[in-house]
Coordinates of C-alpha atoms in Angstrom, one line a residue:
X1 CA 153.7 133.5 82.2
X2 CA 153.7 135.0 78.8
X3 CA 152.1 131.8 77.6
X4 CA 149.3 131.3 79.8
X5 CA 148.5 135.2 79.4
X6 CA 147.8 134.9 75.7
X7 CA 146.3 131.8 76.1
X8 CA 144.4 133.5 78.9
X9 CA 143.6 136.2 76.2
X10 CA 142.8 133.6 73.7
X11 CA 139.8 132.0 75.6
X12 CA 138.4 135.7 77.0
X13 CA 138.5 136.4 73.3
X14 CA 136.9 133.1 71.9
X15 CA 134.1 133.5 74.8
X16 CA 133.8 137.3 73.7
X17 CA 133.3 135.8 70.3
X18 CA 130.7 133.6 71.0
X19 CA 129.1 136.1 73.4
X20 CA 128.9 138.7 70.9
X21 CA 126.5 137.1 68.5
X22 CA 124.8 135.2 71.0
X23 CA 123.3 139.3 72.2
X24 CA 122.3 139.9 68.6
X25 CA 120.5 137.0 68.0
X26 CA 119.0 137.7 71.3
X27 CA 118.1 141.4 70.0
X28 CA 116.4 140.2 66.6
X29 CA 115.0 137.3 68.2
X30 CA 113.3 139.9 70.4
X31 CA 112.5 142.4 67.8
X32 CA 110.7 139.5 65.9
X33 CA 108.8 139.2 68.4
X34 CA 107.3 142.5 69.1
X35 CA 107.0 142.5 65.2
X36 CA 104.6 139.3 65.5
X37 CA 102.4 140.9 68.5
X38 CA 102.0 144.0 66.7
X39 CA 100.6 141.5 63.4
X40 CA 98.8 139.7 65.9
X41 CA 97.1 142.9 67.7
X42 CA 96.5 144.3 63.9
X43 CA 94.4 140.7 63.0
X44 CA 91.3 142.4 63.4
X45 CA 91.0 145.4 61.7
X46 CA 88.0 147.8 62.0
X47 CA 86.2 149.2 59.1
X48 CA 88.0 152.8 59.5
X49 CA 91.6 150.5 58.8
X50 CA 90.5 148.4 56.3
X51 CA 88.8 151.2 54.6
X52 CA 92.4 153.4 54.8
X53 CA 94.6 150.2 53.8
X54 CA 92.5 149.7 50.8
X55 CA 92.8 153.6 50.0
X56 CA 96.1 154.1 50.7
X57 CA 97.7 151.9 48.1
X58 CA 98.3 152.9 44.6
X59 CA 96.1 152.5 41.8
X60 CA 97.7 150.8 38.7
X61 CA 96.4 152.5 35.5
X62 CA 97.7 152.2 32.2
X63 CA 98.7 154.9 29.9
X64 CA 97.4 153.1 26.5
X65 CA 94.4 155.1 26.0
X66 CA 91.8 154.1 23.5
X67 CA 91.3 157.3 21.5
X68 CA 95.4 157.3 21.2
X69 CA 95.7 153.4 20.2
X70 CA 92.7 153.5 17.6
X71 CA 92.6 156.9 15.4
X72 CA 89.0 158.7 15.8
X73 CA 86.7 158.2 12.0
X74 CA 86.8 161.1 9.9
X75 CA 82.7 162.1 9.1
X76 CA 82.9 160.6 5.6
X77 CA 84.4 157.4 6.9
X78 CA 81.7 157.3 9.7
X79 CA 79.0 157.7 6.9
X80 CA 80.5 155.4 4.6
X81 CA 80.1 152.9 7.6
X82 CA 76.7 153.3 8.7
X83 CA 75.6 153.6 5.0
X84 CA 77.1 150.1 4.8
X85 CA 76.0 148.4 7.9
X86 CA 72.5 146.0 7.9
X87 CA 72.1 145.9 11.7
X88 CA 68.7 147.5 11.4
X89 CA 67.8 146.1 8.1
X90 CA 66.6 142.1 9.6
X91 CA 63.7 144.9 11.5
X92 CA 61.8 147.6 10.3
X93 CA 59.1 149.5 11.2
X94 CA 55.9 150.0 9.1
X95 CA 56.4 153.6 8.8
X96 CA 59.4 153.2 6.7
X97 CA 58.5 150.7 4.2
X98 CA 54.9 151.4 4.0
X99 CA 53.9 154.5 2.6
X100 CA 50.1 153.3 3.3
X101 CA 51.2 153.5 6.9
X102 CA 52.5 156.7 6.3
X103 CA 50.1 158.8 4.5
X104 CA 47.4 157.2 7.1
X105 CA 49.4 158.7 10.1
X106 CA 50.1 162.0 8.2
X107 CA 46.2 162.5 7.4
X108 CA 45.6 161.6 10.4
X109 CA 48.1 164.5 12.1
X110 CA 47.1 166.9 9.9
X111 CA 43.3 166.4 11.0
X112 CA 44.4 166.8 14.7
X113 CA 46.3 169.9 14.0
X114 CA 43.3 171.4 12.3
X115 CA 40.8 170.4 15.2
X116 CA 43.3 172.9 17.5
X117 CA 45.7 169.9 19.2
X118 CA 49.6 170.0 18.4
X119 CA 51.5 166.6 17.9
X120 CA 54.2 165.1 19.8
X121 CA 55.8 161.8 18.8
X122 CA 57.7 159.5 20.9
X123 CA 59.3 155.6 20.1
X124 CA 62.5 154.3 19.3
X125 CA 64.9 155.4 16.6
X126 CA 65.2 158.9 14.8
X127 CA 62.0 160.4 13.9
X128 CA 64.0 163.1 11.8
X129 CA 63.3 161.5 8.5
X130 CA 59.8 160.4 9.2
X131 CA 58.7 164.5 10.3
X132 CA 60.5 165.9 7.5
X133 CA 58.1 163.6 5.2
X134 CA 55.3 165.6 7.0
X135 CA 56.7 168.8 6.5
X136 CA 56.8 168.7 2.8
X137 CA 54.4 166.1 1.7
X138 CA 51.3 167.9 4.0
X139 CA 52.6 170.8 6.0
X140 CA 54.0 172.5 3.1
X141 CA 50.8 172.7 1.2
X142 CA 48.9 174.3 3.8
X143 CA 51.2 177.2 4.5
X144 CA 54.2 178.1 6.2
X145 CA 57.3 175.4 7.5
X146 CA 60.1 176.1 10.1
X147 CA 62.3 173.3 10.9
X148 CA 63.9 173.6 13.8
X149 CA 67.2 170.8 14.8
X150 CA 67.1 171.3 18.5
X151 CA 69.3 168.2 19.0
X152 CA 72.8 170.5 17.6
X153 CA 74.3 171.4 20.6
X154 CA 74.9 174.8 19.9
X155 CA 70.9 175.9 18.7
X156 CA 69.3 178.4 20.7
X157 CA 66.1 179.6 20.9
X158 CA 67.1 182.7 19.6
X159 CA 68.0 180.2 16.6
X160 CA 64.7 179.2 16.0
X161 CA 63.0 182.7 16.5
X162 CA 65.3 183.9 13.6
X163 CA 63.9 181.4 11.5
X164 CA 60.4 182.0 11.5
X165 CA 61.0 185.8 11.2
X166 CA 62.0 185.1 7.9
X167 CA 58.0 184.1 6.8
X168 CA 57.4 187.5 4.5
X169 CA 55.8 189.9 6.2
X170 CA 56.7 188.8 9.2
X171 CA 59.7 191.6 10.0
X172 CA 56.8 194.3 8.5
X173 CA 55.4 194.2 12.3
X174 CA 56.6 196.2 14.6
X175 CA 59.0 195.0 17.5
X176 CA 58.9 195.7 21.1
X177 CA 62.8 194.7 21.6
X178 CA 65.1 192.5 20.8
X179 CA 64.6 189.3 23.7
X180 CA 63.5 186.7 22.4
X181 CA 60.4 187.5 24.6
X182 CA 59.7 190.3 21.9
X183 CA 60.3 188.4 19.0
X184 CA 57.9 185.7 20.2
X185 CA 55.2 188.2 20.9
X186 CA 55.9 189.5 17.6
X187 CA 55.3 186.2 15.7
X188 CA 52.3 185.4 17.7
X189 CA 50.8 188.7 16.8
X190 CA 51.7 188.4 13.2
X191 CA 49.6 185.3 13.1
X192 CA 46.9 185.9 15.1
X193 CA 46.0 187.9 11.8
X194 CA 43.0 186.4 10.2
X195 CA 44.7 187.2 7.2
X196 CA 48.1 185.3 7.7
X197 CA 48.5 181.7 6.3
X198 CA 48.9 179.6 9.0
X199 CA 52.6 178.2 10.5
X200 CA 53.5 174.5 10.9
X201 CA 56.4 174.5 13.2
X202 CA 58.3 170.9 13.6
X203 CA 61.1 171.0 16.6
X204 CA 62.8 167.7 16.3
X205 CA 64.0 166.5 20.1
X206 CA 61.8 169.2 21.8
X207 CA 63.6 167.3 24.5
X208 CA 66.9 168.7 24.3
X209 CA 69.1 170.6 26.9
X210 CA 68.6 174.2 25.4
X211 CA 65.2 173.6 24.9
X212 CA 64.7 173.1 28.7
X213 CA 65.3 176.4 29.7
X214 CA 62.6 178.3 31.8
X215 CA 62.8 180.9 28.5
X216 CA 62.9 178.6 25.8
X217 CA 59.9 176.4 27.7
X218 CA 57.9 179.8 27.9
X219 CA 58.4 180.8 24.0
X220 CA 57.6 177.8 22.9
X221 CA 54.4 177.1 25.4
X222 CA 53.0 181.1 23.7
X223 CA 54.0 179.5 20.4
X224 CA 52.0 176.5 20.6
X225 CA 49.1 178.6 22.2
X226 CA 48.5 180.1 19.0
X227 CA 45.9 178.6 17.0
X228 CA 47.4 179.5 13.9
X229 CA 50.3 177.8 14.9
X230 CA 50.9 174.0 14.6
X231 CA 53.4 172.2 17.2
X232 CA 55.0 169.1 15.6
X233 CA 57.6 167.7 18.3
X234 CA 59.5 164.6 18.6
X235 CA 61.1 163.7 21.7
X236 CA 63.7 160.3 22.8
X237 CA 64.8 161.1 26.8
X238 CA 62.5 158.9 28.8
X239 CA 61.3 161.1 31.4
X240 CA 60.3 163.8 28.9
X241 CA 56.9 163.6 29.4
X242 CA 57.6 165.1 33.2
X243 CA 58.8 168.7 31.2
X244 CA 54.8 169.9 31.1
X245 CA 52.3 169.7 34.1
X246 CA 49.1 168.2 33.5
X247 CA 47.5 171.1 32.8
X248 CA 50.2 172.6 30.5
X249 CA 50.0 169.6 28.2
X250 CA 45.4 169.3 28.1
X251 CA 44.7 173.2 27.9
X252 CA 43.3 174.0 24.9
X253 CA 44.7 176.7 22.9
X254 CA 43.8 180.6 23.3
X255 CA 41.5 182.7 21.3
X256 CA 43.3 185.0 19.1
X257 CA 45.5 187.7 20.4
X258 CA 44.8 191.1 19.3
X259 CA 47.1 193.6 17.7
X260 CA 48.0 195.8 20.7
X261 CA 48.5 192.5 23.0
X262 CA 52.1 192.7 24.8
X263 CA 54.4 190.6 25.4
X264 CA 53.8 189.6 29.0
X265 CA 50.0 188.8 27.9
X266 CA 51.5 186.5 24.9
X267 CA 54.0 185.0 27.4
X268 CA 51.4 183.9 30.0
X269 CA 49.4 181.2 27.6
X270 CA 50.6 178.3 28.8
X271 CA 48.7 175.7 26.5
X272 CA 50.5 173.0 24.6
X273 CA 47.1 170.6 24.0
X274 CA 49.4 167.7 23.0
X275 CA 48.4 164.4 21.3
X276 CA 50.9 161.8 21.6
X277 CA 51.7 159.3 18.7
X278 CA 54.1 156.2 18.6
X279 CA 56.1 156.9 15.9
X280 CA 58.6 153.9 16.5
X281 CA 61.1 153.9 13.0
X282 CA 64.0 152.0 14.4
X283 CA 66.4 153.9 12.3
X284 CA 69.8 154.9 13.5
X285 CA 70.5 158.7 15.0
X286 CA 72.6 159.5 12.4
X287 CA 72.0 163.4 12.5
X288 CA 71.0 163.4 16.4
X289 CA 74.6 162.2 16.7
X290 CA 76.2 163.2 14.0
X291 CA 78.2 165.9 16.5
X292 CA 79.6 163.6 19.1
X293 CA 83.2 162.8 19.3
X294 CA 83.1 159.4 17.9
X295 CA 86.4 158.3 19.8
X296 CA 85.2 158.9 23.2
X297 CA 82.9 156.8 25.0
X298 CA 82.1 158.9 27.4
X299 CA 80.4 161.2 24.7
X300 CA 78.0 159.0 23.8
X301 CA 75.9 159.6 27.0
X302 CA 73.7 161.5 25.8
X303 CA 75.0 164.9 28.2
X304 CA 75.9 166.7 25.4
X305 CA 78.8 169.0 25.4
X306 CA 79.1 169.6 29.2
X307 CA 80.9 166.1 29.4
X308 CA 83.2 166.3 26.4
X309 CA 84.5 169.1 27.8
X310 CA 86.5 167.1 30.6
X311 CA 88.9 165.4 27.6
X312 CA 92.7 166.1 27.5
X313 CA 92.8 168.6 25.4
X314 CA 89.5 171.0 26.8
X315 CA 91.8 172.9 28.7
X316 CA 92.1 174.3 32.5
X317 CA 88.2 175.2 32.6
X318 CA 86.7 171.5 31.5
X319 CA 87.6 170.5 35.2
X320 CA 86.3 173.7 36.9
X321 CA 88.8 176.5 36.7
X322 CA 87.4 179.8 36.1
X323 CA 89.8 182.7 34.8
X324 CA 89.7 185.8 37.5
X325 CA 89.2 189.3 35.6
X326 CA 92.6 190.1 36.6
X327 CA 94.2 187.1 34.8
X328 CA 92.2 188.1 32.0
X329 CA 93.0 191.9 31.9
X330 CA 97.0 190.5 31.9
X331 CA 96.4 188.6 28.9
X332 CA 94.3 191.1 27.1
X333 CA 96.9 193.5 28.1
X334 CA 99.7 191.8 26.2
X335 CA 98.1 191.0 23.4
X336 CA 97.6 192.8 19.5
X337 CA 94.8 194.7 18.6
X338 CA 93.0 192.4 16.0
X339 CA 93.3 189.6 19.5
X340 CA 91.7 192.0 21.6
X341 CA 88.5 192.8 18.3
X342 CA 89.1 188.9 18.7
X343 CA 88.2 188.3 22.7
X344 CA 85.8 190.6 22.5
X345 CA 83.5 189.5 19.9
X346 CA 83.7 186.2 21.5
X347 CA 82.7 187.5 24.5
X348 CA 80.0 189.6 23.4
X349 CA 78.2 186.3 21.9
X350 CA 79.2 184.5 24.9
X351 CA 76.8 187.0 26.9
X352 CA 74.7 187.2 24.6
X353 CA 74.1 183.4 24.6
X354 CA 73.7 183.2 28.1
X355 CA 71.0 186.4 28.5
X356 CA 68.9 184.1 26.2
X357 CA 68.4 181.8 28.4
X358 CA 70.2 178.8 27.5
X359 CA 71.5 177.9 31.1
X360 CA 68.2 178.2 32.8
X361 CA 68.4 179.3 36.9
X362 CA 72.0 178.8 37.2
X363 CA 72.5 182.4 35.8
X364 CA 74.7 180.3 32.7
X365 CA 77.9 180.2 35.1
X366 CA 77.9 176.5 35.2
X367 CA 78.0 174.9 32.3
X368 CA 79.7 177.7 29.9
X369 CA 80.2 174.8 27.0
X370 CA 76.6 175.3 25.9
X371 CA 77.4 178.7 25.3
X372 CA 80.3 177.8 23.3
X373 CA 80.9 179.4 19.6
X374 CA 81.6 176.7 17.1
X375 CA 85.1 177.2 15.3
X376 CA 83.5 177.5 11.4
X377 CA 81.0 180.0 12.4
X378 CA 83.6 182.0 14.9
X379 CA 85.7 181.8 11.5
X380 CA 83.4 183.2 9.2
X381 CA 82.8 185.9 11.7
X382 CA 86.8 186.8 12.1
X383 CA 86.7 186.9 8.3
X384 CA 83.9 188.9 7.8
X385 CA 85.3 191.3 10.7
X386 CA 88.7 191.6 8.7
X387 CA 90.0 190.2 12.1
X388 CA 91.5 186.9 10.3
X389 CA 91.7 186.5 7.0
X390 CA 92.6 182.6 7.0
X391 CA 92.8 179.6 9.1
X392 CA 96.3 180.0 9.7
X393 CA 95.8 183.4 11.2
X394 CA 92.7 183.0 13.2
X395 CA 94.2 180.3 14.9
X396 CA 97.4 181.7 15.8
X397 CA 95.4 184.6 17.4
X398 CA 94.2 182.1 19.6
X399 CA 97.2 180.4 20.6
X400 CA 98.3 183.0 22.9
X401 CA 94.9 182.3 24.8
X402 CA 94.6 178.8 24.7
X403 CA 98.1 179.2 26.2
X404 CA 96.5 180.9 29.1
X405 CA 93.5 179.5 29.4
X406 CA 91.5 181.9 28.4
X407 CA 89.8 180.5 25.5
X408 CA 89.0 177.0 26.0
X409 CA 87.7 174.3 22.8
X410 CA 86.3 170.7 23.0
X411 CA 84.5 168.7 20.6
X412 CA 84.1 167.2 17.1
X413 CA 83.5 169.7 15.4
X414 CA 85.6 172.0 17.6
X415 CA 83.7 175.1 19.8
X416 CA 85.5 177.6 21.8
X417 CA 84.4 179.1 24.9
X418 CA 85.7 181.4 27.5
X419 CA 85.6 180.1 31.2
X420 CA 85.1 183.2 32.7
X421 CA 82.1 184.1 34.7
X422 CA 78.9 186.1 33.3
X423 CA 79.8 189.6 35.6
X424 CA 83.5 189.0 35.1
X425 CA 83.4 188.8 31.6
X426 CA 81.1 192.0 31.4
X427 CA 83.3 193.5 33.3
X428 CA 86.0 193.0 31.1
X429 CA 84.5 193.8 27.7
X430 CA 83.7 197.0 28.7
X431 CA 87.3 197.3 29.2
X432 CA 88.1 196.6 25.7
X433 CA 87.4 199.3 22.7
X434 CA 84.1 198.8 21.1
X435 CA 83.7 197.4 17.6
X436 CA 83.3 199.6 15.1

């Protein structure tokens, strides 16, 4: 009996054997299954799925980044290299080798400048050269020159305005205030004056972002109404020509303004009378240029500083974030004296940047780059100031800000701005003690 029971035990245990994986099988069998009618019910996707399959998986990037693998040129290296290259060389335009060419287009400029019209010239490659010929071959001769480099990225109206108040006798005439709305109705007084030579006024790249602005656009439209006062203008973006309605670019200048004419009467003429020339040199933009960051690519679009701003090292603010005035105050609060004399001078320039009109509509909360201070001339200020008498110690003050992102830089040559809104920052300057 013993036997057959554990032979009995035997087979139930064999059979249990064989039953055992014969129920797994069953179960992955099964499972397999479902698996391949859930594939086959997922055949057709819709839009909405393939759109989230394609989203949903990761995108491979790679970390070698091109201004890390190749180191960016240093400004004499970069001149060196252009000085060197023959790209344009195979090509030129008549008026660079010619100087027939060129004294025929100059007489012929000067002549429309003297009938009351104000040149603009258009074409490809940097007219720089070409108008600064003009200016003291012809325009020089006949009385006063202001050059003004609109394509920097960091020139202002107010810029400009400075520069032709330094004609003699010019700061003699009495000043209504200090907007650049006063000082151009002071300058067009001064030469309304039968007695004043007259002013030949070239703006290369007319064009350019801060010359845009509804301000700027209305200085420099009373400017050109003058008749004393000759417009030379170059200009490179393509749709430049749509910055003047048709009436603003064929109205004749105005008849001189008197003495006692104010500023909203200088203001209104709107007459920029312009005569277009094709002034096509097909020379590089060396100068035009000359302040991008030569190892981005992205900089050479053309948006100025707004888009450099974005790179690693522009801090919190290039991608949008704005310092509250409490963040601020925490900082300031923490901070030495000659930092605070520091933050405020900044800011005050800042403001003072943005009331001029730089930023047009948006009320200079948008892009705050173009209001930025470059690092030489914030420098020279700190040293002036007594606030820091070196490199060493101007840049430490700003550590502790950069830290906090309060004071952001970008660029090639460096500029520093604070990404703080226009009210805010008021608002916090008048927290800080006034310079003395």
């Amino acid at each position: 009996m013993s036997v057959h029971s554990s032979s009995d035990e035997e087979s139930i245990s064999s059979v249990g054997s064989i039953v055992g994986p014969s129920t797994k099988a069953k179960g992955k069998r099964k499972a397999a299954l479902d698996d391949d009618e859930d594939d086959k019910r997922f055949i057709v996707q819709t839009a909405f799925d393939s759109y989230f399959l394609s989203t949903s998986t990761r995108s491979q990037t790679s970390a070698n980044v091109f201004s890390n693998l190749v180191a960016p040129l240093s400004a004499e290296e970069y001149a060196e290299a252009i000085g060197s290259a023959h790209f344009y060389s195979t090509v030129q335009s008549k008026l660079v080798t010619s100087k027939v060419a060129r004294d025929e287009l100059f007489t012929r400029m000067m002549l429309e400048l003297q009938e009351g019209f104000n040149v603009l010239c258009y074409g490809y490659g940097s007219k720089r050269t070409l108008l600064n010929q003009l200016a003291t071959e012809r325009c020089a001769k006949k009385g006063h020159v202001v050059v003004a480099n609109a394509f920097r990225p960091h020139f202002t109206m107010k810029d400009m305005l400075a520069s032709i108040e330094r004609v003699p006798g010019l700061a003699d005439w009495p000043l209504d205030s200090t907007t650049v709305e006063g000082q151009t109705a002071r300058v067009v007084r001064f030469f309304s004056d039968p007695q004043t030579r007259e002013l030949y006024l070239i703006v290369h790249n007319i064009d350019a972002a801060s010359m845009r602005a509804p301000r700027a656009r209305s200085c420099i439209a009373a400017l050109a109404s003058c008749p004393k006062i000759h417009l030379i203008a170059s200009v490179d973006h393509i749709n430049a020509p749509l910055l003047w309605t048709s009436a603003e670019a064929t109205t004749r200048k105005s008849p001189i303004m008197t003495d006692d004419a104010d500023a909203t009467a200088v203001l209104g003429a709107r007459a920029f009378n312009w005569l277009w020339h094709d002034a096509t040199t097909l020379l590089p933009y060396d100068a035009e240029l000359a302040h991008v960051d030569r190892s981005s690519l992205s900089a050479a679009h053309g948006g100025g500083p707004a888009r450099r701003g974005k790179g690693a090292d522009a801090g919190p603010a290039a991608a949008g974030t704005m310092v509250s005035e409490t963040a601020a105050q925490h900082v300031l609060a923490s901070v030495t004296a000659k930092a605070k004399r520091l933050f405020a001078f900044m800011a005050g320039r800042q403001l003072e940047s943005i009331a001029n009109g730089a930023e047009g509509e948006e009320g200079g909360n948008t892009n705050l780059q173009a209001h930025a201070i470059p690092y030489d001339v914030l420098f020279a200020a700190a040293r002036d100031k007594f606030i820091a008498t070196n490199d060493t110690a101007l840049r430490a003050l700003l550590h502790e800000f950069r830290d906090h992102g309060l004071v952001v830089g970008a660029g090639s040559p460096e500029a520093l701005w604070i990404p703080m809104r226009k009210e805010r920052l008021a608002s916090v300057l008048k927290t800080l003690p006034e310079e003395k």
